[in-house]
Amino acid sequence: MDTVVFIHGFPFDGSMWGPQLGALPGGWRGLAPDLRGFGAAPLSPVDGEVPSGTDLGRGVARADEPVLSMELLADDVAVLIERDAGGPAVVCGLSMGGYVALSLWRRHPELVRALVLADTRAEGDTDQGVENRRRMAQTARESGMAPIARAMVPTLLSTGTVEARPEVADHVERMIVGTPPLTVIAALAGMADRRDASGDLATLDVPVLVLVGEADGITPPEVARSLADRLPHGRLVVIPGAGHVSNLENPAAFSAALTGFLATL
Ligand code: MLT
């Protein structure tokens, strides 16, 4: 069996990949883990393994709060591939999952057979982006996840999804509200700290499929196009009728693009 490892976005969990797990072509199986701290996964299975401190995370986390770096999350995925995939895997990451996938490529290229980068970008955060993360971390600290979910859902999903597919909005809201505030703060700090992966793109000598929702307002189609254009073997597919969570908003188109890509490997 060949394996696709699906890496979820922020602040979601592995359940976001349900439609894709159910639509993989014959001969392929999928693994969709909860990244540490998300879904059912504990933040730190080993005491002290997750570092803390404001000198990491560009001041998004406080000195006593954890920081989930993209490198740490990528190393967790590497352990999973080594243990369960039986060889290099196709790695499919959406948004934060894409940051983790790019970090996995840099740290463990021998485990990556091909990449699917969905609704994501190679660049690091701008100063304004970091400031927004500081504000979200403060809201998580003071008020928990409900106000964050209320603010995020309309920016994540296309208006068409919100109006016509309330079950998708409910699923996204449930994942956000179910994420512990400490995980949210830790991941915000890790994303704020992530390196700019632009310089790695030319080294990506495996096939890469870039996907983006046509109405993605967070990583818009022009960001995806610029990403695909800088890859030696990049191919772009725009998912119609979808915003930032393109795999849930138009699962049929997302899975069709994925299946077509897997057939080329
Ligand atoms: C995501 O969906 O994972 C987030 O938009 C990533 C981010 O906040 O940069």
Coordinates of N, CA, C and O and ligand atoms in Angstrom, one line a residue, residues 8-12 94-97 99 119 121 125 133 136 152 156 188 191 194 218-219 244-245, ligand 1:
H8 N -3.2 18.6 9.2 CA -4.3 19.5 9.3 C -3.8 21.0 9.5 O -2.7 21.2 9.8
G9 N -4.8 21.9 9.3 CA -4.5 23.3 9.5 C -4.8 23.8 10.9 O -5.0 22.9 11.8
F10 N -4.7 25.1 11.2 CA -4.9 25.7 12.5 C -6.2 26.4 12.6 O -6.5 27.2 11.7
P11 N -6.9 26.3 13.7 CA -6.7 25.3 14.8 C -7.7 24.2 14.6 O -8.8 24.2 15.3
F12 N -7.3 23.2 13.8 CA -8.2 22.1 13.4 C -7.7 20.8 14.0 O -6.9 20.8 14.9
L94 N -2.5 21.3 4.7 CA -3.3 22.5 4.4 C -3.0 23.6 5.4 O -3.0 23.4 6.6
S95 N -2.6 24.8 4.8 CA -2.3 26.0 5.6 C -1.2 25.7 6.6 O -0.1 25.5 6.2
M96 N -1.4 25.7 7.9 CA -0.4 25.4 8.8 C 0.2 24.0 8.5 O 1.4 23.8 8.7
G97 N -0.6 23.1 8.1 CA -0.1 21.8 7.6 C 0.9 21.9 6.5 O 1.8 21.1 6.4
Y99 N 2.9 24.5 6.2 CA 4.2 25.0 6.8 C 4.9 23.8 7.4 O 6.2 23.7 7.3
D119 N -3.7 25.7 0.2 CA -4.1 26.9 0.9 C -3.0 27.3 1.9 O -3.3 27.5 3.1
R121 N 1.4 29.0 2.2 CA 2.4 29.9 1.6 C 3.8 29.5 2.1 O 3.9 28.8 3.1
D125 N 5.9 35.1 8.6 CA 4.9 36.1 9.0 C 5.5 37.5 8.8 O 6.7 37.7 9.1
R133 N -1.3 37.7 15.6 CA -1.2 36.5 16.4 C -1.1 36.8 17.9 O -1.7 36.1 18.7
M136 N -4.6 37.4 19.0 CA -5.4 36.2 19.1 C -5.0 35.4 20.3 O -5.8 34.8 21.0
M152 N -13.4 33.7 13.4 CA -12.6 33.0 12.3 C -13.5 32.4 11.2 O -13.1 32.5 10.0
L156 N -12.6 32.1 7.2 CA -12.0 30.9 6.7 C -12.8 30.4 5.5 O -12.2 29.9 4.5
L188 N 0.3 29.5 17.6 CA 0.5 30.8 17.1 C 1.9 31.3 17.3 O 2.5 31.9 16.3
M191 N 4.0 29.5 14.7 CA 3.9 30.0 13.3 C 4.5 31.3 13.2 O 5.1 31.6 12.1
R194 N 8.2 30.9 12.5 CA 8.6 29.9 11.4 C 9.5 30.6 10.4 O 9.4 31.8 10.2
I218 N -7.3 34.1 2.8 CA -6.2 34.1 3.7 C -4.9 33.8 2.9 O -3.9 34.5 3.1
T219 N -4.9 32.8 2.1 CA -3.8 32.6 1.1 C -4.4 32.5 -0.3 O -4.7 31.5 -0.8
H244 N -10.7 29.1 2.3 CA -9.4 28.6 2.8 C -9.4 27.1 3.2 O -8.4 26.5 3.2
V245 N -10.6 26.6 3.6 CA -10.6 25.2 4.0 C -11.1 24.4 2.8 O -12.2 23.7 2.8
Ligands
MLT1 C1 -4.4 27.7 9.0 O1 -5.5 27.6 8.4 O2 -3.7 26.7 9.3 C2 -3.9 29.1 9.3 O3 -4.6 30.0 8.5 C3 -2.5 29.2 9.2 C4 -2.0 30.6 9.7 O4 -2.6 31.1 10.7 O5 -1.0 31.1 9.2

